[in-house]
Amino acid sequence: MEKKSKKIKIFILDDHDSVRESYKRYFESYGYEVIGESKDFDGLLSFLNKNSPHIVLMDIDFPDNPVGGIEKAKELLRQNKDLKIVFITHYTEPEIIKNAIESGAIGYFTKADGLKCLKEAIENSYNGNLYISPTAIKNIIKALDKLPVSFKKYQNFNLSEKEIEILNLVAEGLTNKEIAKKLGTSEKRIKNTISTIIYKLGAKNRANLVAIGIKYGLIKI
């Protein structure tokens, strides 16, 4: 199916008018629909009272707090757990990325990556898959490589080798269908296995699942 036929509905939260307009033109060129925009959080809250965008694209940097978007995301997701939030930011520090994903956001796009990656972030998030852009992943890997082995927590949560393999494929951003094709099994079986992994790790969603996997050394990045 062509992405243009999906009419993905997006809300943009950014305090710069020119940035919002630039993203709006970009999204509309792919047939997505920007159904709302705001320069402040109150504008987003007011919009959500009457509307349901598929994705909220949110700048993580707030005027009064450099990483204020993380707490705002938690607030939004407490009220609406099904909301899909994609952060857009210039921050590439591993700790900020970790906190952003643990907030429940489903996407993390760094401005150092091209607009092609932003399109991937929107499409993956729309389909319920975690997306972390390449620069962010690269910096996470660098940070983990610098840690002494004694500081790398490990706990397998009684996962089987197959479950660990699937967890790693989820971390790569693959969809259930793509994982099923790669492993030569059914999409339904993959969906059930991921549900089991989420249960074993006590995760809230796929994004939180990956965060826990990274924290405990289950994801081999």
mmCIF file of C-alpha atoms in Angstrom:
data_model
loop_
_atom_site.group_PDB
_atom_site.id
_atom_site.type_symbol
_atom_site.label_atom_id
_atom_site.label_comp_id
_atom_site.label_asym_id
_atom_site.label_seq_id
_atom_site.Cartn_x
_atom_site.Cartn_y
_atom_site.Cartn_z
ATOM 1 C CA MET A 1 0.000 0.000 0.000
ATOM 2 C CA GLU A 2 1.279 3.437 -0.843
ATOM 3 C CA LYS A 3 2.028 5.571 2.175
ATOM 4 C CA LYS A 4 0.196 8.480 0.521
ATOM 5 C CA SER A 5 -3.122 6.645 0.832
ATOM 6 C CA LYS A 6 -2.793 6.349 4.603
ATOM 7 C CA LYS A 7 -3.334 10.033 5.285
ATOM 8 C CA ILE A 8 -1.298 9.924 8.455
ATOM 9 C CA LYS A 9 -2.543 12.748 10.676
ATOM 10 C CA ILE A 10 0.204 14.707 12.415
ATOM 11 C CA PHE A 11 0.314 17.461 15.019
ATOM 12 C CA ILE A 12 3.496 19.550 15.204
ATOM 13 C CA LEU A 13 4.662 21.166 18.447
ATOM 14 C CA ASP A 14 7.622 23.515 17.998
ATOM 15 C CA ASP A 15 8.129 27.092 19.163
ATOM 16 C CA HIS A 16 9.614 28.226 15.838
ATOM 17 C CA ASP A 17 7.088 29.203 13.165
ATOM 18 C CA SER A 18 9.532 28.594 10.313
ATOM 19 C CA VAL A 19 10.350 25.085 11.567
ATOM 20 C CA ARG A 20 6.685 24.105 11.797
ATOM 21 C CA GLU A 21 6.023 25.439 8.308
ATOM 22 C CA SER A 22 9.037 23.572 6.907
ATOM 23 C CA TYR A 23 7.924 20.253 8.398
ATOM 24 C CA LYS A 24 4.347 20.857 7.280
ATOM 25 C CA ARG A 25 5.408 21.313 3.645
ATOM 26 C CA TYR A 26 7.616 18.236 3.867
ATOM 27 C CA PHE A 27 4.897 16.001 5.297
ATOM 28 C CA GLU A 28 2.268 17.204 2.872
ATOM 29 C CA SER A 29 4.591 16.378 -0.027
ATOM 30 C CA TYR A 30 4.210 12.731 1.036
ATOM 31 C CA GLY A 31 0.459 12.923 1.383
ATOM 32 C CA TYR A 32 0.462 13.118 5.170
ATOM 33 C CA GLU A 33 -1.972 15.519 6.778
ATOM 34 C CA VAL A 34 -0.842 18.101 9.327
ATOM 35 C CA ILE A 35 -4.101 18.590 11.204
ATOM 36 C CA GLY A 36 -2.732 20.968 13.819
ATOM 37 C CA GLU A 37 0.288 22.838 15.096
ATOM 38 C CA SER A 38 1.278 24.929 18.078
ATOM 39 C CA LYS A 39 4.243 26.812 19.472
ATOM 40 C CA ASP A 40 3.422 25.845 23.072
ATOM 41 C CA PHE A 41 2.193 22.906 25.123
ATOM 42 C CA ASP A 42 -1.108 24.532 26.071
ATOM 43 C CA GLY A 43 -1.975 24.740 22.398
ATOM 44 C CA LEU A 44 -1.391 21.008 22.063
ATOM 45 C CA LEU A 45 -3.531 20.202 25.108
ATOM 46 C CA SER A 46 -6.368 22.342 23.765
ATOM 47 C CA PHE A 47 -6.150 20.594 20.406
ATOM 48 C CA LEU A 48 -6.161 17.097 21.921
ATOM 49 C CA ASN A 49 -9.382 17.854 23.788
ATOM 50 C CA LYS A 50 -11.255 17.699 20.476
ATOM 51 C CA ASN A 51 -8.937 15.923 18.031
ATOM 52 C CA SER A 52 -6.990 12.672 17.707
ATOM 53 C CA PRO A 53 -3.843 12.890 15.588
ATOM 54 C CA HIS A 54 -2.062 9.664 14.723
ATOM 55 C CA ILE A 55 1.264 11.198 15.744
ATOM 56 C CA VAL A 56 2.417 14.168 17.812
ATOM 57 C CA LEU A 57 5.758 15.457 16.579
ATOM 58 C CA MET A 58 7.261 17.244 19.563
ATOM 59 C CA ASP A 59 10.419 19.275 19.997
ATOM 60 C CA ILE A 60 12.110 17.985 23.138
ATOM 61 C CA ASP A 61 13.539 21.451 23.861
ATOM 62 C CA PHE A 62 11.105 23.787 25.648
ATOM 63 C CA PRO A 63 11.865 27.515 26.165
ATOM 64 C CA ASP A 64 11.830 27.163 29.967
ATOM 65 C CA ASN A 65 13.469 23.727 30.077
ATOM 66 C CA PRO A 66 16.033 22.329 27.583
ATOM 67 C CA VAL A 67 14.592 18.801 27.863
ATOM 68 C CA GLY A 68 11.118 19.728 29.096
ATOM 69 C CA GLY A 69 9.458 17.677 26.382
ATOM 70 C CA ILE A 70 10.284 14.469 28.237
ATOM 71 C CA GLU A 71 8.137 15.335 31.255
ATOM 72 C CA LYS A 72 5.420 16.734 28.987
ATOM 73 C CA ALA A 73 5.355 13.441 27.093
ATOM 74 C CA LYS A 74 4.874 11.528 30.343
ATOM 75 C CA GLU A 75 2.005 13.852 31.221
ATOM 76 C CA LEU A 76 0.341 13.308 27.844
ATOM 77 C CA LEU A 77 0.741 9.536 27.959
ATOM 78 C CA ARG A 78 -0.725 9.323 31.454
ATOM 79 C CA GLN A 79 -3.866 10.864 29.979
ATOM 80 C CA ASN A 80 -3.785 8.957 26.694
ATOM 81 C CA LYS A 81 -1.642 5.815 26.630
ATOM 82 C CA ASP A 82 -2.390 5.229 22.940
ATOM 83 C CA LEU A 83 -0.926 8.557 21.821
ATOM 84 C CA LYS A 84 2.147 8.186 19.613
ATOM 85 C CA ILE A 85 4.817 10.782 20.377
ATOM 86 C CA VAL A 86 7.859 11.314 18.171
ATOM 87 C CA PHE A 87 10.566 13.564 19.600
ATOM 88 C CA ILE A 88 12.526 15.799 17.272
ATOM 89 C CA THR A 89 15.701 17.277 18.720
ATOM 90 C CA HIS A 90 19.336 18.222 18.334
ATOM 91 C CA TYR A 91 20.250 16.267 21.504
ATOM 92 C CA THR A 92 22.289 13.115 20.902
ATOM 93 C CA GLU A 93 23.458 12.435 24.477
ATOM 94 C CA PRO A 94 22.710 8.791 25.448
ATOM 95 C CA GLU A 95 21.195 9.707 28.815
ATOM 96 C CA ILE A 96 18.702 12.097 27.201
ATOM 97 C CA ILE A 97 17.826 9.505 24.553
ATOM 98 C CA LYS A 98 17.298 6.883 27.275
ATOM 99 C CA ASN A 99 15.049 9.182 29.313
ATOM 100 C CA ALA A 100 13.095 10.176 26.211
ATOM 101 C CA ILE A 101 12.343 6.568 25.255
ATOM 102 C CA GLU A 102 11.528 5.613 28.842
ATOM 103 C CA SER A 103 8.944 8.418 28.855
ATOM 104 C CA GLY A 104 6.902 6.239 26.515
ATOM 105 C CA ALA A 105 7.638 8.095 23.285
ATOM 106 C CA ILE A 106 7.698 5.822 20.263
ATOM 107 C CA GLY A 107 10.148 7.808 18.159
ATOM 108 C CA TYR A 108 13.370 9.802 18.570
ATOM 109 C CA PHE A 109 14.593 11.789 15.567
ATOM 110 C CA THR A 110 17.796 13.807 15.747
ATOM 111 C CA LYS A 111 18.174 16.832 13.504
ATOM 112 C CA ALA A 112 21.644 15.613 12.544
ATOM 113 C CA ASP A 113 19.922 12.952 10.443
ATOM 114 C CA GLY A 114 18.276 13.695 7.109
ATOM 115 C CA LEU A 115 14.599 14.189 6.388
ATOM 116 C CA LYS A 116 14.490 10.673 4.961
ATOM 117 C CA CYS A 117 14.957 9.469 8.532
ATOM 118 C CA LEU A 118 12.127 11.720 9.699
ATOM 119 C CA LYS A 119 9.856 10.036 7.155
ATOM 120 C CA GLU A 120 10.983 6.647 8.497
ATOM 121 C CA ALA A 121 10.269 7.842 12.034
ATOM 122 C CA ILE A 122 6.718 8.835 11.110
ATOM 123 C CA GLU A 123 5.973 5.620 9.225
ATOM 124 C CA ASN A 124 7.458 3.323 11.883
ATOM 125 C CA SER A 125 5.655 5.152 14.669
ATOM 126 C CA TYR A 126 2.374 5.094 12.781
ATOM 127 C CA ASN A 127 2.701 1.307 12.523
ATOM 128 C CA GLY A 128 3.454 0.991 16.240
ATOM 129 C CA ASN A 129 7.180 0.349 15.891
ATOM 130 C CA LEU A 130 9.885 2.075 17.911
ATOM 131 C CA TYR A 131 12.156 4.336 15.855
ATOM 132 C CA ILE A 132 15.491 5.776 16.977
ATOM 133 C CA SER A 133 17.390 7.651 14.277
ATOM 134 C CA PRO A 134 20.914 6.561 13.239
ATOM 135 C CA THR A 135 22.902 9.299 14.998
ATOM 136 C CA ALA A 136 21.152 8.558 18.295
ATOM 137 C CA ILE A 137 21.811 4.816 18.005
ATOM 138 C CA LYS A 138 25.456 5.449 17.114
ATOM 139 C CA ASN A 139 25.965 7.535 20.257
ATOM 140 C CA ILE A 140 24.281 4.925 22.443
ATOM 141 C CA ILE A 141 26.656 2.293 21.079
ATOM 142 C CA LYS A 142 29.677 4.510 21.749
ATOM 143 C CA ALA A 143 28.586 5.088 25.331
ATOM 144 C CA LEU A 144 28.027 1.372 25.987
ATOM 145 C CA ASP A 145 31.384 0.462 24.475
ATOM 146 C CA LYS A 146 33.126 2.771 26.961
ATOM 147 C CA LEU A 147 31.539 1.140 30.007
ATOM 148 C CA PRO A 148 33.639 -1.336 31.981
ATOM 149 C CA VAL A 149 32.155 -4.838 31.901
ATOM 150 C CA SER A 150 31.437 -4.607 35.634
ATOM 151 C CA PHE A 151 29.074 -1.688 35.001
ATOM 152 C CA LYS A 152 27.057 -3.472 32.330
ATOM 153 C CA LYS A 153 24.063 -4.979 34.082
ATOM 154 C CA TYR A 154 22.893 -8.312 32.765
ATOM 155 C CA GLN A 155 19.699 -10.143 33.455
ATOM 156 C CA ASN A 156 18.113 -12.533 30.976
ATOM 157 C CA PHE A 157 14.582 -12.477 32.463
ATOM 158 C CA ASN A 158 14.321 -16.185 31.531
ATOM 159 C CA LEU A 159 14.167 -15.334 27.844
ATOM 160 C CA SER A 160 14.882 -18.095 25.353
ATOM 161 C CA GLU A 161 17.521 -17.632 22.660
ATOM 162 C CA LYS A 162 14.750 -17.142 20.107
ATOM 163 C CA GLU A 163 13.071 -14.482 22.266
ATOM 164 C CA ILE A 164 16.376 -12.624 22.650
ATOM 165 C CA GLU A 165 16.870 -12.800 18.877
ATOM 166 C CA ILE A 166 13.409 -11.342 18.285
ATOM 167 C CA LEU A 167 14.004 -8.634 20.897
ATOM 168 C CA ASN A 168 17.123 -7.569 19.021
ATOM 169 C CA LEU A 169 15.192 -7.418 15.749
ATOM 170 C CA VAL A 170 12.584 -5.228 17.427
ATOM 171 C CA ALA A 171 15.427 -2.925 18.505
ATOM 172 C CA GLU A 172 16.516 -2.680 14.878
ATOM 173 C CA GLY A 173 13.107 -1.223 14.080
ATOM 174 C CA LEU A 174 11.758 -4.199 12.142
ATOM 175 C CA THR A 175 7.994 -4.679 11.977
ATOM 176 C CA ASN A 176 6.337 -7.942 13.029
ATOM 177 C CA LYS A 177 5.886 -8.802 9.359
ATOM 178 C CA GLU A 178 9.560 -8.146 8.596
ATOM 179 C CA ILE A 179 10.702 -10.216 11.586
ATOM 180 C CA ALA A 180 8.431 -13.085 10.545
ATOM 181 C CA LYS A 181 9.847 -13.033 7.014
ATOM 182 C CA LYS A 182 13.429 -12.914 8.299
ATOM 183 C CA LEU A 183 12.886 -15.854 10.649
ATOM 184 C CA GLY A 184 10.672 -17.866 8.315
ATOM 185 C CA THR A 185 7.638 -17.976 10.577
ATOM 186 C CA SER A 186 4.173 -16.433 10.817
ATOM 187 C CA GLU A 187 3.435 -12.841 11.744
ATOM 188 C CA LYS A 188 0.944 -14.061 14.359
ATOM 189 C CA ARG A 189 3.642 -16.135 16.075
ATOM 190 C CA ILE A 190 5.989 -13.148 16.172
ATOM 191 C CA LYS A 191 3.228 -10.955 17.621
ATOM 192 C CA ASN A 192 2.545 -13.520 20.355
ATOM 193 C CA THR A 193 6.255 -13.906 21.124
ATOM 194 C CA ILE A 194 6.731 -10.143 21.461
ATOM 195 C CA SER A 195 3.736 -10.013 23.814
ATOM 196 C CA THR A 196 5.425 -12.713 25.912
ATOM 197 C CA ILE A 197 8.717 -10.774 25.967
ATOM 198 C CA ILE A 198 6.895 -7.597 27.015
ATOM 199 C CA TYR A 199 5.268 -9.554 29.855
ATOM 200 C CA LYS A 200 8.544 -11.128 31.014
ATOM 201 C CA LEU A 201 10.372 -7.801 31.070
ATOM 202 C CA GLY A 202 7.449 -5.922 32.603
ATOM 203 C CA ALA A 203 7.552 -3.408 29.761
ATOM 204 C CA LYS A 204 4.803 -0.909 28.967
ATOM 205 C CA ASN A 205 5.201 -1.036 25.196
ATOM 206 C CA ARG A 206 7.752 -1.751 22.447
ATOM 207 C CA ALA A 207 9.655 1.452 23.148
ATOM 208 C CA ASN A 208 9.981 0.642 26.844
ATOM 209 C CA LEU A 209 10.872 -2.936 25.899
ATOM 210 C CA VAL A 210 13.908 -1.749 23.944
ATOM 211 C CA ALA A 211 14.962 0.612 26.746
ATOM 212 C CA ILE A 212 14.908 -2.284 29.238
ATOM 213 C CA GLY A 213 16.737 -4.529 26.783
ATOM 214 C CA ILE A 214 19.524 -1.997 26.379
ATOM 215 C CA LYS A 215 19.762 -1.381 30.121
ATOM 216 C CA TYR A 216 20.234 -5.061 30.942
ATOM 217 C CA GLY A 217 22.497 -6.018 28.062
ATOM 218 C CA LEU A 218 19.934 -8.119 26.200
ATOM 219 C CA ILE A 219 20.224 -6.048 23.043
ATOM 220 C CA LYS A 220 23.490 -6.577 21.257
ATOM 221 C CA ILE A 221 24.163 -3.140 19.814
#
